[in-house]
Amino acid sequence: MIRRIPQDRDRGIPDATVARLPLYLRALNGMAERGTATVSSEDLALAAGVNSAKLRKDLSHLGSYGTRGVGYDVQYLIYQISRELGLTQDWAVAIVGVGNLGRALANYGGFASRGFRIAGLLDADPHVVGDRIVGLVVEHTDELESVIKKRGVSIVVIATPATAAQQVCDRVTAAGVTSILNFAPVVLAVPDGVDVRKVDLSIELQILAFHEQRKANGGPIMAEEWPDGVVM
Amino acid sequence: MIRRIPQDRDRGIPDATVARLPLYLRALNGMAERGTATVSSEDLALAAGVNSAKLRKDLSHLGSYGTRGVGYDVQYLIYQISRELGLTQDWAVAIVGVGNLGRALANYGGFASRGFRIAGLLDADPHVVGDRIVGLVVEHTDELESVIKKRGVSIVVIATPATAAQQVCDRVTAAGVTSILNFAPVVLAVPDGVDVRKVDLSIELQILAFHEQRKANGGPIMAEEWPDGVVM
DNA sequence: ATCACTTTGTGCATCGCTTCACAAAGGCAC
DNA sequence: GTGCCTTTGTGAAGCGATGCACAAAGTGAT
């Protein structure tokens, strides 16, 4: 029963809030580009697609960074959220599995602009090893541990087939990595203290299908037997 | 204030449950392949990475499909979950934006095996139009509306750059699509009744960075001024 | 200085999800 | 059938997130 360690004073920011901070940051960056100097919670909430009371409560967890009667200073808030999320430092990320998805991730502009530096691309397929992508040469997964250690990789993205994912996971956690973003459709087993976030492309589609079916039918077919009438 | 319409009797399945059903389904499919006939809530929960009480409560929302003292029949449960999620029918999906991400999605095996049939690949770039991917020829986005109508597309995946996403969204909703999976890093505005799910690759990394920073520092730097000491 | 106006920050009620803990229900042996 | 064992299904308590509504705090005009 691992409970939250109280070492982080009482600055424990709710998970739901942390998950929304990147959203606010994106909206703020857009505003900064358009030259907006200050923004009210109402407007920012609208841009981020949330309720304004929720936005204010979220921001209040970081500190009191607004001015009553005025709003929030865009640049200042960008800095504070970035700092809280840890984006003011440079994170070395390795991507394991350089198929289409791995390439898409490597080319994704949203990483570099937020302090995530791709420090390694690795693949098990000799045909892919040696390819040059965004200025990086793909290395063989044999080099996994050495790449992690030499380049100070602290976050690993797993974009391999499902069958390889657990093995890659075991190796990178053994090498000291404690943050993993997993795209493979498997539940990874990890030691305590390791954070895994997962993105499963097909799960999202299945959730959409559920709602689409509801819209069409007003509920699923009520028959609870097998299609041919067998009861079990 | 649109409330849930009570037309779906009281079979309203909690969103949190719906989001986990695909997880259970995946675990069950693995068991079926390995020839397991029945499974207890304890074992299935373990395989899906959740707590067994939660699993039982989730399944109880679908009906009473277990046998006390024994567990759940794997095949039967697969069928019931699939039916509830709407995977027993065939969904025509169009992918708009055939960059690396679009290609990754088109090649992703997890779709076809769950009733999702890719019925169209569209891109605005003339260099990409005409490419052949998983047996489909990429069409120009000019054809968007006609592809949707002719092939009965009910779910659209947006994998375009952020700048094009809202426009694509407007066009597909105007054409009658009510389920969208959005990979572009923007908040889409849609008419009432349209479901949008979003996957933002960089948000997940940012959440990881937050926790990683916490692990390293025991909390973020306490200084709440600007780096150079300016107070605002 | 005072007043009118705007917008933040938050106490509080509410809601939905999670988890515990156990009665009910079925299987199996004799 | 009777009794024991296993596992489900669920009532109820607990917990965290949400959203309302308003006092507090700031701006700017007179």
Short mmCIF file of C-alpha atoms (C1' of nucleotides) in Angstrom, two decimals:
data_model
loop_
_atom_site.label_atom_id
_atom_site.label_comp_id
_atom_site.label_asym_id
_atom_site.label_seq_id
_atom_site.Cartn_x
_atom_site.Cartn_y
_atom_site.Cartn_z
CA MET A 1 0.00 0.00 0.00
CA ILE A 2 2.27 2.76 -1.16
CA ARG A 3 0.83 6.07 -0.04
CA ARG A 4 1.96 9.46 -1.21
CA ILE A 5 5.14 10.32 0.67
CA PRO A 6 4.61 13.62 2.47
CA GLN A 7 8.11 14.81 1.52
CA ASP A 8 6.52 17.14 -0.97
CA ARG A 9 5.18 19.35 1.82
CA ASP A 10 1.55 20.11 1.21
CA ARG A 11 2.24 21.33 -2.26
CA GLY A 12 0.68 18.16 -3.56
CA ILE A 13 -0.98 19.26 -6.76
CA PRO A 14 -4.00 17.09 -7.69
CA ASP A 15 -3.40 14.75 -10.61
CA ALA A 16 -6.40 16.15 -12.42
CA THR A 17 -4.82 19.59 -12.23
CA VAL A 18 -1.42 18.40 -13.44
CA ALA A 19 -3.11 16.80 -16.44
CA ARG A 20 -4.65 20.13 -17.39
CA LEU A 21 -1.62 22.37 -16.93
CA PRO A 22 -0.18 21.44 -20.36
CA LEU A 23 -3.49 22.49 -21.86
CA TYR A 24 -3.33 25.91 -20.26
CA LEU A 25 0.27 26.23 -21.33
CA ARG A 26 -0.61 25.55 -24.93
CA ALA A 27 -3.41 28.13 -24.89
CA LEU A 28 -1.10 30.67 -23.23
CA ASN A 29 1.63 30.12 -25.79
CA GLY A 30 -0.87 30.82 -28.53
CA MET A 31 -1.86 34.04 -26.84
CA ALA A 32 1.74 35.10 -26.30
CA GLU A 33 2.40 34.60 -30.01
CA ARG A 34 -0.52 36.83 -30.81
CA GLY A 35 0.90 39.46 -28.49
CA THR A 36 -1.70 39.24 -25.69
CA ALA A 37 -0.25 40.64 -22.46
CA THR A 38 -2.91 39.67 -19.90
CA VAL A 39 -5.81 37.27 -19.87
CA SER A 40 -8.78 36.69 -17.59
CA SER A 41 -9.63 33.26 -16.22
CA GLU A 42 -12.78 33.41 -18.32
CA ASP A 43 -10.94 33.85 -21.61
CA LEU A 44 -8.17 31.41 -20.82
CA ALA A 45 -10.70 28.81 -19.75
CA LEU A 46 -12.54 29.25 -23.00
CA ALA A 47 -9.35 28.80 -25.02
CA ALA A 48 -8.41 25.70 -23.06
CA GLY A 49 -11.90 24.24 -23.20
CA VAL A 50 -12.59 24.12 -19.46
CA ASN A 51 -14.79 25.84 -16.93
CA SER A 52 -13.37 29.08 -15.51
CA ALA A 53 -13.86 28.16 -11.85
CA LYS A 54 -11.88 25.00 -12.44
CA LEU A 55 -9.13 26.96 -14.14
CA ARG A 56 -8.85 29.36 -11.22
CA LYS A 57 -8.77 26.54 -8.70
CA ASP A 58 -6.10 24.77 -10.73
CA LEU A 59 -3.93 27.86 -10.90
CA SER A 60 -4.45 28.56 -7.22
CA HIS A 61 -2.61 25.31 -6.49
CA LEU A 62 0.52 26.82 -8.00
CA GLY A 63 0.28 30.07 -6.05
CA SER A 64 -1.44 33.40 -6.27
CA TYR A 65 -0.29 34.59 -9.65
CA GLY A 66 -3.29 36.63 -10.80
CA THR A 67 -4.31 40.22 -10.18
CA ARG A 68 -7.90 40.77 -9.12
CA GLY A 69 -9.78 43.02 -11.46
CA VAL A 70 -7.18 42.41 -14.19
CA GLY A 71 -6.36 38.77 -14.79
CA TYR A 72 -3.13 36.91 -15.33
CA ASP A 73 0.06 38.15 -16.98
CA VAL A 74 0.53 35.79 -19.90
CA GLN A 75 4.32 35.62 -19.89
CA TYR A 76 4.53 35.27 -16.13
CA LEU A 77 1.96 32.50 -16.06
CA ILE A 78 3.73 30.66 -18.87
CA TYR A 79 6.89 30.75 -16.81
CA GLN A 80 5.21 29.56 -13.62
CA ILE A 81 3.40 26.67 -15.26
CA SER A 82 6.52 25.66 -17.16
CA ARG A 83 8.53 25.66 -13.98
CA GLU A 84 5.93 23.62 -12.14
CA LEU A 85 5.81 21.04 -14.89
CA GLY A 86 9.58 20.89 -15.04
CA LEU A 87 9.80 22.22 -18.57
CA THR A 88 12.39 24.83 -17.70
CA GLN A 89 14.92 22.07 -17.64
CA ASP A 90 16.14 19.94 -20.47
CA TRP A 91 14.91 16.34 -20.62
CA ALA A 92 16.76 13.73 -22.64
CA VAL A 93 14.28 11.34 -24.22
CA ALA A 94 15.01 8.07 -26.00
CA ILE A 95 12.54 6.53 -28.41
CA VAL A 96 12.66 2.76 -28.69
CA GLY A 97 11.01 1.36 -31.80
CA VAL A 98 11.39 3.39 -34.98
CA GLY A 99 8.41 2.28 -37.02
CA ASN A 100 5.89 4.73 -38.34
CA LEU A 101 4.85 5.71 -34.85
CA GLY A 102 8.41 6.19 -33.64
CA ARG A 103 9.11 8.36 -36.67
CA ALA A 104 5.97 10.38 -36.11
CA LEU A 105 7.08 11.02 -32.54
CA ALA A 106 10.60 11.92 -33.58
CA ASN A 107 9.27 14.44 -36.07
CA TYR A 108 6.67 15.87 -33.73
CA GLY A 109 7.51 19.52 -33.18
CA GLY A 110 5.72 19.77 -29.88
CA PHE A 111 8.54 17.99 -28.07
CA ALA A 112 11.59 20.09 -28.81
CA SER A 113 9.72 23.30 -28.08
CA ARG A 114 8.94 22.14 -24.54
CA GLY A 115 12.32 21.09 -23.29
CA PHE A 116 12.21 17.52 -24.54
CA ARG A 117 15.35 16.67 -26.48
CA ILE A 118 15.45 13.45 -28.42
CA ALA A 119 18.73 11.94 -27.36
CA GLY A 120 18.40 8.52 -28.93
CA LEU A 121 16.46 6.48 -31.46
CA LEU A 122 16.75 2.73 -31.16
CA ASP A 123 15.39 -0.22 -33.08
CA ALA A 124 15.96 -3.96 -33.20
CA ASP A 125 15.62 -4.23 -36.97
CA PRO A 126 19.00 -4.07 -38.76
CA HIS A 127 17.29 -2.55 -41.80
CA VAL A 128 16.26 0.46 -39.77
CA VAL A 129 19.49 0.85 -37.81
CA GLY A 130 21.61 3.51 -39.49
CA ASP A 131 18.68 5.51 -40.85
CA ARG A 132 18.96 9.22 -40.25
CA ILE A 133 15.90 10.92 -38.69
CA VAL A 134 15.75 14.53 -37.54
CA GLY A 135 19.55 14.60 -37.48
CA LEU A 136 19.88 11.42 -35.44
CA VAL A 137 21.18 8.04 -36.54
CA VAL A 138 19.08 5.07 -35.43
CA GLU A 139 21.06 2.76 -33.17
CA HIS A 140 20.59 -0.91 -32.39
CA THR A 141 18.70 -1.84 -29.23
CA ASP A 142 21.85 -3.65 -28.08
CA GLU A 143 23.09 -0.15 -27.25
CA LEU A 144 20.06 0.64 -25.08
CA GLU A 145 21.78 0.68 -21.70
CA SER A 146 24.84 2.52 -22.92
CA VAL A 147 22.78 5.19 -24.71
CA ILE A 148 20.73 5.76 -21.55
CA LYS A 149 23.79 6.11 -19.35
CA LYS A 150 26.01 8.09 -21.69
CA ARG A 151 23.38 10.63 -22.69
CA GLY A 152 21.59 10.95 -19.38
CA VAL A 153 18.26 9.74 -20.70
CA SER A 154 15.56 10.04 -18.03
CA ILE A 155 12.43 9.41 -20.07
CA VAL A 156 11.94 6.50 -22.47
CA VAL A 157 9.21 6.24 -25.07
CA ILE A 158 8.28 2.69 -26.02
CA ALA A 159 6.90 2.49 -29.56
CA THR A 160 7.76 -1.13 -30.24
CA PRO A 161 5.41 -3.98 -31.08
CA ALA A 162 3.54 -5.34 -28.08
CA THR A 163 5.70 -8.44 -27.88
CA ALA A 164 8.90 -6.49 -27.32
CA ALA A 165 7.57 -3.89 -24.90
CA GLN A 166 7.96 -5.67 -21.58
CA GLN A 167 11.52 -6.69 -22.35
CA VAL A 168 12.48 -3.14 -23.31
CA CYS A 169 10.74 -1.92 -20.19
CA ASP A 170 12.70 -4.33 -17.99
CA ARG A 171 15.99 -3.23 -19.49
CA VAL A 172 15.40 0.49 -19.22
CA THR A 173 14.14 0.31 -15.65
CA ALA A 174 17.16 -1.81 -14.76
CA ALA A 175 19.28 0.95 -16.30
CA GLY A 176 17.68 3.42 -13.89
CA VAL A 177 14.95 5.03 -15.97
CA THR A 178 11.89 5.89 -13.87
CA SER A 179 9.57 7.50 -16.43
CA ILE A 180 8.11 5.60 -19.36
CA LEU A 181 5.61 6.56 -22.01
CA ASN A 182 4.18 3.37 -23.46
CA PHE A 183 2.43 3.12 -26.82
CA ALA A 184 2.45 -0.67 -26.97
CA PRO A 185 -0.90 -2.27 -26.18
CA VAL A 186 0.23 -4.17 -23.09
CA VAL A 187 0.09 -3.56 -19.36
CA LEU A 188 3.71 -3.09 -18.31
CA ALA A 189 4.94 -4.49 -15.03
CA VAL A 190 7.41 -2.12 -13.41
CA PRO A 191 9.24 -1.85 -10.09
CA ASP A 192 7.92 0.56 -7.44
CA GLY A 193 8.81 4.15 -8.07
CA VAL A 194 8.62 3.92 -11.84
CA ASP A 195 5.94 5.99 -13.57
CA VAL A 196 4.30 4.58 -16.66
CA ARG A 197 1.85 6.51 -18.77
CA LYS A 198 0.18 4.73 -21.60
CA VAL A 199 -1.42 5.83 -24.83
CA ASP A 200 -3.48 3.21 -26.62
CA LEU A 201 -4.73 4.38 -29.97
CA SER A 202 -7.34 1.67 -30.31
CA ILE A 203 -8.85 2.28 -26.87
CA GLU A 204 -9.83 5.79 -27.83
CA LEU A 205 -11.57 4.51 -30.95
CA GLN A 206 -13.43 1.90 -28.90
CA ILE A 207 -14.71 4.58 -26.53
CA LEU A 208 -15.92 6.59 -29.51
CA ALA A 209 -17.64 3.54 -30.93
CA PHE A 210 -19.46 3.02 -27.65
CA HIS A 211 -20.90 6.54 -27.71
CA GLU A 212 -21.62 6.40 -31.42
CA GLN A 213 -23.61 3.22 -30.89
CA ARG A 214 -25.57 4.83 -28.08
CA LYS A 215 -26.41 7.78 -30.29
CA ALA A 216 -27.63 5.49 -33.05
CA ASN A 217 -29.58 2.96 -30.97
CA GLY A 218 -30.58 4.78 -27.85
CA GLY A 219 -28.76 1.97 -26.09
CA PRO A 220 -27.31 -1.35 -27.12
CA ILE A 221 -29.40 -4.29 -28.18
CA MET A 222 -31.15 -5.62 -25.14
CA ALA A 223 -30.74 -9.27 -26.07
CA GLU A 224 -28.33 -10.66 -23.57
CA GLU A 225 -27.97 -14.11 -25.03
CA TRP A 226 -25.54 -15.24 -27.63
CA PRO A 227 -26.47 -14.28 -31.17
CA ASP A 228 -27.78 -17.74 -31.90
CA GLY A 229 -29.72 -18.00 -28.68
CA VAL A 230 -27.32 -20.23 -26.75
CA VAL A 231 -27.46 -19.19 -23.12
CA MET A 232 -23.96 -20.24 -22.17
CA MET B 1 -27.45 22.60 -19.53
CA ILE B 2 -27.70 19.42 -21.53
CA ARG B 3 -28.30 16.58 -19.12
CA ARG B 4 -28.07 12.93 -19.96
CA ILE B 5 -31.27 11.97 -21.70
CA PRO B 6 -32.92 9.16 -19.76
CA GLN B 7 -33.80 7.33 -22.98
CA ASP B 8 -31.02 4.90 -22.21
CA ARG B 9 -33.09 3.55 -19.33
CA ASP B 10 -30.86 3.32 -16.29
CA ARG B 11 -28.25 1.42 -18.21
CA GLY B 12 -26.02 4.47 -18.12
CA ILE B 13 -22.57 3.01 -17.80
CA PRO B 14 -20.11 5.34 -16.01
CA ASP B 15 -17.53 6.92 -18.28
CA ALA B 16 -14.73 5.58 -16.12
CA THR B 17 -16.05 2.08 -16.69
CA VAL B 18 -16.39 2.51 -20.45
CA ALA B 19 -12.77 3.67 -20.57
CA ARG B 20 -11.65 0.44 -18.92
CA LEU B 21 -13.72 -2.04 -20.91
CA PRO B 22 -11.25 -2.07 -23.83
CA LEU B 23 -8.54 -2.93 -21.33
CA TYR B 24 -10.46 -5.93 -20.07
CA LEU B 25 -11.20 -6.94 -23.60
CA ARG B 26 -7.53 -6.92 -24.50
CA ALA B 27 -6.65 -9.03 -21.47
CA LEU B 28 -9.47 -11.47 -22.25
CA ASN B 29 -8.37 -11.84 -25.86
CA GLY B 30 -4.90 -12.74 -24.68
CA MET B 31 -6.38 -15.40 -22.39
CA ALA B 32 -8.61 -16.76 -25.12
CA GLU B 33 -5.58 -17.17 -27.37
CA ARG B 34 -3.83 -19.09 -24.65
CA GLY B 35 -6.88 -21.31 -24.33
CA THR B 36 -8.13 -20.20 -20.92
CA ALA B 37 -11.81 -21.06 -20.53
CA THR B 38 -12.76 -19.24 -17.33
CA VAL B 39 -11.15 -16.52 -15.28
CA SER B 40 -11.74 -15.07 -11.82
CA SER B 41 -12.12 -11.35 -11.24
CA GLU B 42 -8.86 -11.50 -9.32
CA ASP B 43 -6.86 -12.87 -12.23
CA LEU B 44 -8.48 -10.72 -14.87
CA ALA B 45 -7.94 -7.63 -12.75
CA LEU B 46 -4.29 -8.52 -12.41
CA ALA B 47 -3.91 -8.92 -16.16
CA ALA B 48 -5.65 -5.63 -16.83
CA GLY B 49 -3.75 -3.78 -14.14
CA VAL B 50 -6.71 -2.78 -11.97
CA ASN B 51 -8.18 -3.63 -8.59
CA SER B 52 -10.50 -6.66 -8.54
CA ALA B 53 -13.38 -4.91 -6.77
CA LYS B 54 -13.36 -2.25 -9.43
CA LEU B 55 -13.37 -4.87 -12.14
CA ARG B 56 -16.38 -6.61 -10.63
CA LYS B 57 -18.27 -3.37 -10.25
CA ASP B 58 -17.45 -2.45 -13.84
CA LEU B 59 -18.69 -5.78 -15.16
CA SER B 60 -21.79 -5.60 -12.97
CA HIS B 61 -22.85 -2.55 -14.99
CA LEU B 62 -23.15 -4.75 -18.06
CA GLY B 63 -25.16 -7.43 -16.34
CA SER B 64 -24.60 -10.51 -14.21
CA TYR B 65 -22.30 -12.52 -16.40
CA GLY B 66 -20.21 -14.32 -13.81
CA THR B 67 -20.76 -17.52 -11.89
CA ARG B 68 -20.17 -17.36 -8.15
CA GLY B 69 -17.54 -19.76 -7.01
CA VAL B 70 -16.20 -20.11 -10.55
CA GLY B 71 -15.57 -16.82 -12.32
CA TYR B 72 -16.31 -15.57 -15.80
CA ASP B 73 -16.46 -17.55 -19.03
CA VAL B 74 -13.79 -15.95 -21.19
CA GLN B 75 -15.52 -16.27 -24.56
CA TYR B 76 -18.87 -15.19 -23.23
CA LEU B 77 -17.42 -12.14 -21.54
CA ILE B 78 -15.50 -11.17 -24.68
CA TYR B 79 -18.76 -11.27 -26.56
CA GLN B 80 -20.66 -9.21 -23.99
CA ILE B 81 -18.01 -6.51 -23.70
CA SER B 82 -17.63 -6.34 -27.47
CA ARG B 83 -21.34 -5.96 -27.89
CA GLU B 84 -21.54 -3.25 -25.25
CA LEU B 85 -18.73 -1.31 -26.86
CA GLY B 86 -20.29 -1.69 -30.26
CA LEU B 87 -17.44 -3.75 -31.68
CA THR B 88 -19.72 -6.42 -33.04
CA GLN B 89 -20.61 -4.07 -35.83
CA ASP B 90 -18.36 -2.73 -38.53
CA TRP B 91 -17.24 0.90 -38.29
CA ALA B 92 -15.97 2.78 -41.30
CA VAL B 93 -13.15 5.10 -40.29
CA ALA B 94 -11.49 7.82 -42.35
CA ILE B 95 -8.04 9.14 -41.51
CA VAL B 96 -7.37 12.73 -42.53
CA GLY B 97 -3.70 13.65 -42.68
CA VAL B 98 -1.34 10.99 -43.94
CA GLY B 99 1.96 12.04 -42.41
CA ASN B 100 3.96 9.69 -40.24
CA LEU B 101 1.22 9.59 -37.65
CA GLY B 102 -1.51 8.92 -40.17
CA ARG B 103 0.57 6.12 -41.63
CA ALA B 104 1.24 4.67 -38.22
CA LEU B 105 -2.48 4.63 -37.54
CA ALA B 106 -3.28 3.09 -40.92
CA ASN B 107 -0.79 0.31 -40.27
CA TYR B 108 -1.86 -0.27 -36.69
CA GLY B 109 -3.19 -3.80 -36.46
CA GLY B 110 -5.30 -3.12 -33.40
CA PHE B 111 -7.97 -1.43 -35.50
CA ALA B 112 -8.97 -3.98 -38.06
CA SER B 113 -9.16 -6.72 -35.44
CA ARG B 114 -11.79 -4.75 -33.48
CA GLY B 115 -14.29 -3.93 -36.15
CA PHE B 116 -12.70 -0.70 -37.34
CA ARG B 117 -12.30 -0.69 -41.10
CA ILE B 118 -10.24 2.04 -42.66
CA ALA B 119 -12.47 3.30 -45.43
CA GLY B 120 -10.51 6.34 -46.51
CA LEU B 121 -7.13 8.05 -46.29
CA LEU B 122 -7.06 11.73 -47.20
CA ASP B 123 -4.36 14.37 -47.42
CA ALA B 124 -4.06 17.90 -48.76
CA ASP B 125 -0.54 17.42 -50.10
CA PRO B 126 -0.54 16.46 -53.83
CA HIS B 127 2.73 14.58 -53.28
CA VAL B 128 1.03 12.22 -50.88
CA VAL B 129 -2.22 11.82 -52.82
CA GLY B 130 -2.03 8.64 -54.86
CA ASP B 131 0.26 6.79 -52.43
CA ARG B 132 -0.85 3.28 -51.66
CA ILE B 133 -1.05 2.33 -47.96
CA VAL B 134 -2.49 -0.92 -46.58
CA GLY B 135 -4.26 -1.43 -49.87
CA LEU B 136 -5.82 2.01 -49.96
CA VAL B 137 -5.02 4.90 -52.29
CA VAL B 138 -4.65 8.27 -50.57
CA GLU B 139 -7.26 10.73 -51.83
CA HIS B 140 -7.26 14.50 -51.85
CA THR B 141 -9.08 16.30 -49.04
CA ASP B 142 -11.29 17.89 -51.67
CA GLU B 143 -13.03 14.50 -51.71
CA LEU B 144 -13.66 14.58 -47.95
CA GLU B 145 -17.43 15.01 -48.03
CA SER B 146 -17.99 12.58 -50.85
CA VAL B 147 -15.82 9.89 -49.26
CA ILE B 148 -17.74 10.25 -45.99
CA LYS B 149 -21.12 9.98 -47.68
CA LYS B 150 -20.33 7.29 -50.22
CA ARG B 151 -18.56 4.95 -47.80
CA GLY B 152 -20.71 5.56 -44.74
CA VAL B 153 -17.86 6.87 -42.63
CA SER B 154 -19.02 7.46 -39.06
CA ILE B 155 -15.70 8.07 -37.27
CA VAL B 156 -13.01 10.46 -38.48
CA VAL B 157 -9.44 10.54 -37.22
CA ILE B 158 -7.73 13.91 -37.55
CA ALA B 159 -3.96 13.55 -37.88
CA THR B 160 -3.29 16.81 -39.67
CA PRO B 161 -1.10 19.71 -38.55
CA ALA B 162 -2.75 21.89 -35.90
CA THR B 163 -3.50 24.65 -38.37
CA ALA B 164 -5.71 22.46 -40.55
CA ALA B 165 -7.55 20.60 -37.80
CA GLN B 166 -10.45 22.97 -37.11
CA GLN B 167 -11.25 23.34 -40.78
CA VAL B 168 -11.28 19.57 -41.29
CA CYS B 169 -13.42 19.26 -38.18
CA ASP B 170 -15.94 21.78 -39.47
CA ARG B 171 -16.24 19.99 -42.78
CA VAL B 172 -16.68 16.51 -41.38
CA THR B 173 -19.24 17.59 -38.79
CA ALA B 174 -21.13 19.45 -41.52
CA ALA B 175 -21.09 16.18 -43.46
CA GLY B 176 -22.79 14.47 -40.53
CA VAL B 177 -19.92 12.82 -38.65
CA THR B 178 -20.49 12.80 -34.90
CA SER B 179 -17.38 11.01 -33.60
CA ILE B 180 -13.89 12.46 -33.97
CA LEU B 181 -10.54 11.31 -32.70
CA ASN B 182 -8.20 14.30 -32.72
CA PHE B 183 -4.41 14.07 -32.64
CA ALA B 184 -3.79 17.72 -33.51
CA PRO B 185 -2.78 19.86 -30.53
CA VAL B 186 -5.77 22.21 -30.62
CA VAL B 187 -9.08 22.40 -28.79
CA LEU B 188 -11.70 21.69 -31.42
CA ALA B 189 -14.99 23.56 -31.39
CA VAL B 190 -17.84 21.27 -32.42
CA PRO B 191 -21.65 21.44 -32.56
CA ASP B 192 -23.66 19.83 -29.77
CA GLY B 193 -23.98 16.10 -30.09
CA VAL B 194 -20.53 15.57 -31.56
CA ASP B 195 -18.05 13.54 -29.51
CA VAL B 196 -14.41 14.49 -29.67
CA ARG B 197 -11.66 12.51 -28.00
CA LYS B 198 -8.18 13.88 -28.10
CA VAL B 199 -4.75 12.36 -27.84
CA ASP B 200 -1.93 14.79 -27.31
CA LEU B 201 1.43 13.13 -27.39
CA SER B 202 3.26 16.01 -25.77
CA ILE B 203 0.84 16.32 -22.86
CA GLU B 204 1.71 12.83 -21.69
CA LEU B 205 5.40 13.66 -21.75
CA GLN B 206 4.77 16.83 -19.77
CA ILE B 207 2.93 14.90 -17.09
CA LEU B 208 5.83 12.49 -16.88
CA ALA B 209 8.28 15.38 -16.60
CA PHE B 210 6.26 16.77 -13.69
CA HIS B 211 6.53 13.54 -11.73
CA GLU B 212 10.13 12.99 -12.69
CA GLN B 213 11.00 16.44 -11.39
CA ARG B 214 9.20 15.68 -8.15
CA LYS B 215 11.15 12.49 -7.71
CA ALA B 216 14.44 14.26 -8.30
CA ASN B 217 13.83 17.39 -6.20
CA GLY B 218 11.27 16.37 -3.66
CA GLY B 219 9.26 19.22 -5.10
CA PRO B 220 9.94 22.07 -7.45
CA ILE B 221 12.27 24.94 -6.69
CA MET B 222 10.63 27.10 -4.08
CA ALA B 223 11.73 30.42 -5.57
CA GLU B 224 8.63 32.00 -6.93
CA GLU B 225 10.21 34.99 -8.61
CA TRP B 226 11.52 35.21 -12.11
CA PRO B 227 14.90 33.64 -12.64
CA ASP B 228 16.63 37.05 -12.53
CA GLY B 229 14.74 38.23 -9.49
CA VAL B 230 12.22 40.50 -11.23
CA VAL B 231 8.96 40.26 -9.36
CA MET B 232 6.67 41.17 -12.21
"C1'" DA C 1 -10.67 59.53 -0.62
"C1'" DT C 2 -14.57 57.49 -2.14
"C1'" DC C 3 -17.25 54.80 -5.23
"C1'" DA C 4 -18.30 51.68 -8.96
"C1'" DC C 5 -16.67 47.98 -11.40
"C1'" DT C 6 -13.96 43.90 -12.53
"C1'" DT C 7 -11.91 39.60 -11.59
"C1'" DT C 8 -9.49 36.57 -8.51
"C1'" DG C 9 -9.23 33.05 -4.89
"C1'" DT C 10 -11.86 29.91 -2.05
"C1'" DG C 11 -15.47 27.83 1.28
"C1'" DC C 12 -18.89 24.71 0.61
"C1'" DA C 13 -22.24 21.60 -1.25
"C1'" DT C 14 -22.41 18.06 -4.59
"C1'" DC C 15 -21.24 14.46 -7.53
"C1'" DG C 16 -19.10 10.42 -9.24
"C1'" DC C 17 -15.71 7.05 -8.67
"C1'" DT C 18 -13.08 3.87 -5.69
"C1'" DT C 19 -12.51 0.63 -2.14
"C1'" DC C 20 -13.89 -2.22 1.59
"C1'" DA C 21 -16.24 -5.85 3.42
"C1'" DC C 22 -19.70 -9.18 3.42
"C1'" DA C 23 -24.08 -11.57 2.32
"C1'" DA C 24 -25.77 -14.30 -1.42
"C1'" DA C 25 -25.05 -17.84 -4.70
"C1'" DG C 26 -23.16 -21.46 -6.98
"C1'" DG C 27 -19.93 -25.77 -7.21
"C1'" DC C 28 -18.22 -30.00 -5.25
"C1'" DA C 29 -17.60 -33.90 -2.14
"C1'" DC C 30 -19.73 -37.15 0.50
"C1'" DG D 1 -29.60 -33.51 0.75
"C1'" DT D 2 -25.92 -31.23 3.95
"C1'" DG D 3 -21.87 -28.75 4.69
"C1'" DC D 4 -17.75 -26.47 3.12
"C1'" DC D 5 -15.34 -23.71 -0.02
"C1'" DT D 6 -14.85 -20.26 -3.60
"C1'" DT D 7 -16.04 -16.18 -5.92
"C1'" DT D 8 -19.44 -12.91 -7.39
"C1'" DG D 9 -22.30 -8.79 -6.86
"C1'" DT D 10 -23.32 -4.83 -4.08
"C1'" DG D 11 -24.45 -1.65 0.07
"C1'" DA D 12 -22.11 1.77 2.24
"C1'" DA D 13 -18.27 4.56 3.53
"C1'" DG D 14 -14.48 7.24 1.86
"C1'" DC D 15 -12.12 10.26 -1.21
"C1'" DG D 16 -11.12 13.49 -4.60
"C1'" DA D 17 -12.76 16.50 -8.18
"C1'" DT D 18 -16.29 19.86 -9.77
"C1'" DG D 19 -18.87 23.99 -9.91
"C1'" DC D 20 -21.48 27.53 -7.53
"C1'" DA D 21 -21.47 31.73 -5.43
"C1'" DC D 22 -19.43 35.32 -2.98
"C1'" DA D 23 -16.12 37.95 -0.14
"C1'" DA D 24 -11.70 39.98 -0.85
"C1'" DA D 25 -8.71 42.66 -3.55
"C1'" DG D 26 -7.36 45.21 -7.05
"C1'" DT D 27 -8.20 49.17 -10.91
"C1'" DG D 28 -9.66 53.57 -12.48
"C1'" DA D 29 -12.71 57.60 -12.52
"C1'" DT D 30 -14.22 61.57 -10.14
#
